[in-house]
C-alpha angles and dihedrals in degrees: 000000000000122000114278097191094109090061092082090063089065090067131227147011082060100175092053093046093050091047093050092047091051091049091051090051090050091052096049093107095030094222108085100118117183114005140192112214119223123197130181127202113328091003089076090078089056097056098087090052091049090049091052092053096043091047129189094359089075109094097177147311141255120209114205113197083322143147114263120236114280107184114194093016132090127226088257090053093056102036120099111264095247093050092044092053092045093051094044089053091057094059119115123182091348096307136099124224121251114292096256089059089063088067134071108272096253098048098081090044088058096044095046108028096171105093096208093048091047092051092050091049093051092047090060096049113107130211110242132215114246087229090071090061090046095052115102113236110248124247112256106185094171099056119113099256093160094055101063140116133196128214112194114201102168139031090244088074097043091108092053091049091050091050091049089053091050087054090056098253123146105258130194122187113205121193096233139093139266095269097042089116086068100040101033103027099158094049095047093041088058092053092047090049089055090051092048090051091052092050093044090054093050 
């Protein structure tokens, strides 16, 4: 999957633009067939919009330490008050700093101890327009809400995993952290593969 970070520079509607860009990337070889979408972190909220654009080829979705869909609500609407106020306070000229600047200075050092890997990760982080976080997620009534799985990597997403379980999704709780996909790729890829297999068999 190519980087979609340049999509935000095209302006709103952001959800639709991300969904269309993801669909174009998926169709690059024209032979994908049925797919299971996988979203990490904030990308979870985008999956229903992607599913709507891709259409009947989407068999299901896997959320990896990710936000759950929140149709009709923005990120600011769903974020805890303290986090919402913190993030809003970081905005300058309508944009937010890169994600690692939202965190205390030592947090990323702990999550990604390898200096080279950490520097490469930071170099790929975009700044985001505040308007993206203010945009309500679109309704996507046709997306496969019943064919989903959730992989929880960190305690920060325990509530989302619990809600996914209440909705009847397959849920796996891994003792890891939010960036384990980056630092332990083989281990987490194996867990995601299990989740994809469960969804594909649904």
